[in-house]
Tab-separated table of C-alpha atoms in Angstrom:
chain	number	residue	atom	x	y	z
A	1093	UNK	CA	12.727	-28.251	21.958
A	1094	UNK	CA	10.286	-25.919	20.497
A	1095	UNK	CA	7.664	-24.368	22.992
A	1096	UNK	CA	4.147	-25.783	22.932
A	1097	UNK	CA	1.546	-23.354	21.435
A	1098	UNK	CA	-0.516	-24.443	24.235
A	1099	UNK	CA	2.081	-23.225	26.849
A	1100	UNK	CA	2.550	-19.772	25.556
A	1101	UNK	CA	1.212	-17.415	28.138
A	1102	UNK	CA	1.415	-13.882	29.270
A	1103	UNK	CA	-0.119	-12.274	32.376
A	1104	UNK	CA	-1.820	-8.770	31.779
A	1105	UNK	CA	-0.979	-6.324	34.100
A	1106	UNK	CA	-0.752	-2.768	32.848
A	1107	UNK	CA	-4.120	-1.099	33.400
A	1108	UNK	CA	-7.560	-1.525	34.323
A	1109	UNK	CA	-10.805	-0.514	32.357
A	1110	UNK	CA	-13.497	1.155	34.501
A	1111	UNK	CA	-16.840	2.570	33.642
A	1112	UNK	CA	-16.457	5.822	35.656
A	1113	UNK	CA	-13.232	6.556	33.319
A	1114	UNK	CA	-14.503	6.144	29.840
A	1115	UNK	CA	-16.277	8.579	27.697
A	1116	UNK	CA	-20.036	8.189	27.382
A	1117	UNK	CA	-19.485	8.545	23.431
A	1118	UNK	CA	-17.650	5.364	21.977
A	1119	UNK	CA	-16.177	6.954	19.046
A	1120	UNK	CA	-14.509	9.460	21.524
A	1121	UNK	CA	-13.161	6.626	23.397
A	1122	UNK	CA	-11.919	4.961	20.649
A	1123	UNK	CA	-10.188	8.329	19.359
A	1124	UNK	CA	-8.647	8.493	23.001
A	1125	UNK	CA	-7.160	4.922	22.539
A	1126	UNK	CA	-5.815	5.555	19.199
A	1127	UNK	CA	-4.289	8.385	20.409
A	1128	UNK	CA	-2.388	6.438	23.067
A	1129	UNK	CA	-1.426	3.703	20.586
A	1130	UNK	CA	0.072	6.490	18.166
A	1131	UNK	CA	2.009	7.885	21.108
A	1132	UNK	CA	3.250	4.433	22.130
A	1133	UNK	CA	4.610	4.496	18.620
A	1134	UNK	CA	3.164	0.960	17.988
A	1135	UNK	CA	3.541	-0.453	14.185
A	1136	UNK	CA	0.394	0.636	11.949
A	1137	UNK	CA	-1.805	1.332	14.807
A	1138	UNK	CA	-4.550	1.539	12.291
A	1139	UNK	CA	-4.562	-1.727	11.213
A	1140	UNK	CA	-7.413	-3.742	11.930
A	1141	UNK	CA	-9.002	-6.913	11.131
A	1142	UNK	CA	-12.049	-6.933	8.772
A	1143	UNK	CA	-14.604	-9.712	8.808
A	1144	UNK	CA	-17.254	-10.093	6.209
A	1145	UNK	CA	-19.367	-12.586	4.882
A	1146	UNK	CA	-21.144	-14.125	2.104
A	1147	UNK	CA	-24.994	-13.941	1.862
A	1148	UNK	CA	-25.190	-17.188	3.451
A	1149	UNK	CA	-23.015	-16.386	6.064
A	1150	UNK	CA	-19.610	-17.976	4.796
A	1151	UNK	CA	-16.928	-15.779	6.481
A	1152	UNK	CA	-13.630	-14.186	5.808
A	1153	UNK	CA	-11.326	-12.086	7.536
A	1154	UNK	CA	-8.024	-9.869	6.703
A	1155	UNK	CA	-6.214	-7.041	7.806
A	1156	UNK	CA	-6.915	-3.503	6.464
A	1157	UNK	CA	-6.045	-0.001	7.615
A	1158	UNK	CA	-8.513	2.524	9.083
A	1159	UNK	CA	-8.238	5.642	7.005
A	1160	UNK	CA	-11.190	7.814	8.654
A	1161	UNK	CA	-12.773	8.200	11.899
A	1162	UNK	CA	-15.565	10.467	12.736
A	1163	UNK	CA	-19.018	10.338	14.081
A	1164	UNK	CA	-20.349	8.632	11.339
A	1165	UNK	CA	-18.061	5.557	11.633
A	1166	UNK	CA	-14.762	3.814	10.504
A	1167	UNK	CA	-13.849	4.105	6.825
A	1168	UNK	CA	-11.382	2.400	4.836
A	1169	UNK	CA	-10.870	1.882	1.110
A	1170	UNK	CA	-10.274	-0.830	-1.120
A	1171	UNK	CA	-11.184	-2.433	-4.604
A	1172	UNK	CA	-15.021	-2.702	-4.885
A	1173	UNK	CA	-14.593	-5.794	-6.963
A	1174	UNK	CA	-12.335	-7.539	-4.493
A	1175	UNK	CA	-13.672	-10.509	-2.347
A	1176	UNK	CA	-14.442	-8.271	0.384
A	1177	UNK	CA	-16.100	-5.754	-1.929
A	1178	UNK	CA	-18.371	-8.653	-3.402
A	1179	UNK	CA	-19.230	-9.989	0.215
A	1180	UNK	CA	-20.219	-6.356	1.470
A	1181	UNK	CA	-22.475	-5.828	-1.562
A	1182	UNK	CA	-24.444	-8.967	-0.982
A	1183	UNK	CA	-24.309	-8.544	3.045
A	1184	UNK	CA	-23.503	-4.921	3.993
A	1185	UNK	CA	-22.542	-5.959	7.608
A	1186	UNK	CA	-18.877	-6.194	8.838
A	1187	UNK	CA	-16.717	-6.632	12.037
A	1188	UNK	CA	-13.503	-4.907	12.924
A	1189	UNK	CA	-10.988	-5.911	15.461
A	1190	UNK	CA	-8.072	-3.374	16.572
A	1191	UNK	CA	-5.212	-5.356	18.453
A	1192	UNK	CA	-2.758	-3.240	20.277
A	1193	UNK	CA	-0.729	-5.878	22.230
A	1194	UNK	CA	2.051	-3.824	23.844
A	1195	UNK	CA	-0.768	-1.825	25.696
A	1196	UNK	CA	-2.834	-5.108	26.504
A	1197	UNK	CA	-5.980	-3.653	24.400
A	1198	UNK	CA	-8.413	-4.936	21.791
A	1199	UNK	CA	-11.338	-3.055	20.535
A	1200	UNK	CA	-14.270	-4.868	18.800
A	1201	UNK	CA	-16.987	-2.974	16.201
A	1202	UNK	CA	-19.815	-4.330	14.848
A	1203	UNK	CA	-21.925	-2.562	12.273
A	1204	UNK	CA	-23.682	-1.803	8.964
A	1205	UNK	CA	-21.719	-0.734	5.825
A	1206	UNK	CA	-22.069	1.935	3.370
A	1207	UNK	CA	-20.267	3.259	0.515
A	1208	UNK	CA	-18.123	6.452	1.265
A	1209	UNK	CA	-19.325	9.382	-0.860
A	1210	UNK	CA	-17.568	9.844	-4.212
A	1211	UNK	CA	-16.451	13.263	-3.605
A	1212	UNK	CA	-14.773	12.249	-0.118
A	1213	UNK	CA	-13.347	8.931	-1.761
A	1214	UNK	CA	-12.109	11.235	-4.774
A	1215	UNK	CA	-10.194	13.516	-2.280
A	1216	UNK	CA	-8.623	10.430	-0.071
A	1217	UNK	CA	-7.633	8.780	-3.517
A	1218	UNK	CA	-5.657	12.072	-4.878
A	1219	UNK	CA	-3.904	12.251	-1.441
A	1220	UNK	CA	-2.434	8.832	-1.995
A	1221	UNK	CA	1.192	8.387	-2.940
A	1222	UNK	CA	1.453	8.309	-7.020
A	1223	UNK	CA	2.699	4.378	-6.864
A	1224	UNK	CA	-0.737	3.581	-4.598
A	1225	UNK	CA	-2.776	5.101	-7.387
A	1226	UNK	CA	-1.308	3.518	-9.925
A	1227	UNK	CA	-1.591	0.230	-8.110
A	1228	UNK	CA	-5.138	0.478	-7.909
A	1229	UNK	CA	-5.717	0.616	-11.387
A	1230	UNK	CA	-2.961	-2.322	-11.959
A	1231	UNK	CA	-4.367	-4.750	-9.505
A	1232	UNK	CA	-7.609	-6.709	-10.282
A	1233	UNK	CA	-7.639	-7.517	-6.471
A	1234	UNK	CA	-8.441	-11.017	-5.350
A	1235	UNK	CA	-8.418	-12.611	-9.298
A	1236	UNK	CA	-6.122	-15.309	-10.100
A	1237	UNK	CA	-3.150	-13.893	-12.259
A	1238	UNK	CA	-0.480	-15.979	-14.105
A	1239	UNK	CA	2.235	-14.692	-12.424
A	1240	UNK	CA	3.828	-11.482	-10.787
A	1241	UNK	CA	5.336	-10.401	-14.046
A	1242	UNK	CA	1.607	-9.916	-15.189
A	1243	UNK	CA	1.319	-7.483	-12.386
A	1244	UNK	CA	4.424	-5.408	-12.892
A	1245	UNK	CA	4.050	-5.200	-16.525
A	1246	UNK	CA	0.543	-3.692	-15.871
A	1247	UNK	CA	1.997	-1.320	-13.369
A	1248	UNK	CA	4.996	-0.181	-15.484
A	1249	UNK	CA	2.458	0.554	-18.691
A	1250	UNK	CA	0.395	2.504	-16.330
A	1251	UNK	CA	3.376	4.683	-14.988
A	1252	UNK	CA	4.044	5.422	-18.459
A	1253	UNK	CA	0.484	6.446	-19.703
A	1254	UNK	CA	0.140	8.862	-16.598
A	1255	UNK	CA	3.695	10.018	-16.795
A	1256	UNK	CA	2.281	13.725	-17.284
A	1257	UNK	CA	-1.069	13.388	-16.195
A	1258	UNK	CA	-3.054	13.210	-12.980
A	1259	UNK	CA	-3.884	9.248	-12.238
A	1260	UNK	CA	-7.928	9.379	-11.953
A	1261	UNK	CA	-9.467	7.266	-9.356
A	1262	UNK	CA	-10.681	3.786	-11.070
A	1263	UNK	CA	-14.517	3.386	-10.915
A	1264	UNK	CA	-14.206	-0.142	-9.121
A	1265	UNK	CA	-12.056	1.608	-6.104
A	1266	UNK	CA	-13.429	3.496	-3.312
A	1267	UNK	CA	-14.278	3.808	0.399
A	1268	UNK	CA	-16.383	1.782	2.778
A	1269	UNK	CA	-17.541	3.072	6.113
A	1270	UNK	CA	-18.539	0.703	9.107
A	1271	UNK	CA	-21.416	2.441	10.923
A	1272	UNK	CA	-21.264	0.938	14.657
A	1273	UNK	CA	-24.150	-0.207	16.409
A	1274	UNK	CA	-21.539	-2.147	18.960
A	1275	UNK	CA	-18.117	-1.308	20.312
A	1276	UNK	CA	-16.510	-3.413	22.871
A	1277	UNK	CA	-13.281	-2.197	24.663
A	1278	UNK	CA	-11.005	-4.631	26.297
A	1279	UNK	CA	-8.375	-4.285	28.719
A	1280	UNK	CA	-6.112	-7.467	29.567
A	1281	UNK	CA	-6.207	-8.332	33.351
A	1282	UNK	CA	-4.291	-10.672	35.558
A	1283	UNK	CA	-6.059	-14.253	35.844
A	1284	UNK	CA	-7.750	-14.015	32.607
A	1285	UNK	CA	-10.255	-11.673	34.434
A	1286	UNK	CA	-10.046	-9.211	31.695
A	1287	UNK	CA	-12.403	-5.948	31.693
A	1288	UNK	CA	-14.565	-5.551	28.973
A	1289	UNK	CA	-17.038	-2.639	28.449
A	1290	UNK	CA	-19.499	-2.593	25.507
A	1291	UNK	CA	-21.539	0.288	24.002
A	1292	UNK	CA	-24.597	-0.876	22.436
A	1293	UNK	CA	-26.659	1.600	20.183
A	1294	UNK	CA	-30.483	1.524	21.377
A	1295	UNK	CA	-32.764	4.340	19.810
A	1296	UNK	CA	-30.010	6.847	19.040
A	1297	UNK	CA	-28.582	6.328	22.335
A	1298	UNK	CA	-25.270	4.414	23.580
A	1299	UNK	CA	-25.649	2.143	26.469
A	1300	UNK	CA	-22.684	1.081	28.512
A	1301	UNK	CA	-22.632	-2.259	29.701
A	1302	UNK	CA	-19.865	-4.561	31.227
A	1303	UNK	CA	-19.073	-8.230	30.132
A	1304	UNK	CA	-17.608	-10.968	31.836
A	1305	UNK	CA	-14.438	-12.252	30.724
């Protein structure tokens, strides 16, 4: 008999998360955890859930890849005309979640969203594999298409067009940066008494506080 979903259970015992052990800067603390996730050879440690919402508050979520991290925030790239792009145009707020199951960790981020500058976006676009650059032109992301053949035919046409040329960045494609005002670090613990440390930005300063699990 297949095990009931309600009976699936794991006891988290790997590590603790204490206030004395974390960096006062949450970006630096995130980089520390990201480095550990990479060192653990987790599959796509930069994968994150991106949640957006319409102007009316109707939410949607999907997995995207983190492609930039610095003091300004968390950057990812996509089609501006996709569903997430349209929602961010109307409501430039987002939430991110990283889940590193093997390490029994997750990170939750909330913040305002801005577009990445054109020059920075251009540089990233040209660093992508050729097929990915062509794909950015071929796909009208989130639009209904008749079948896969339409997509593959468009890709083949673009591949022929740019056979001997540099593929320019599509005007409808670029980066977004989530500028955090809240970042929570979650470490699994026994008996579901998990460690949750939240950094909250107030008047330009980060404040650290512990949340009940």
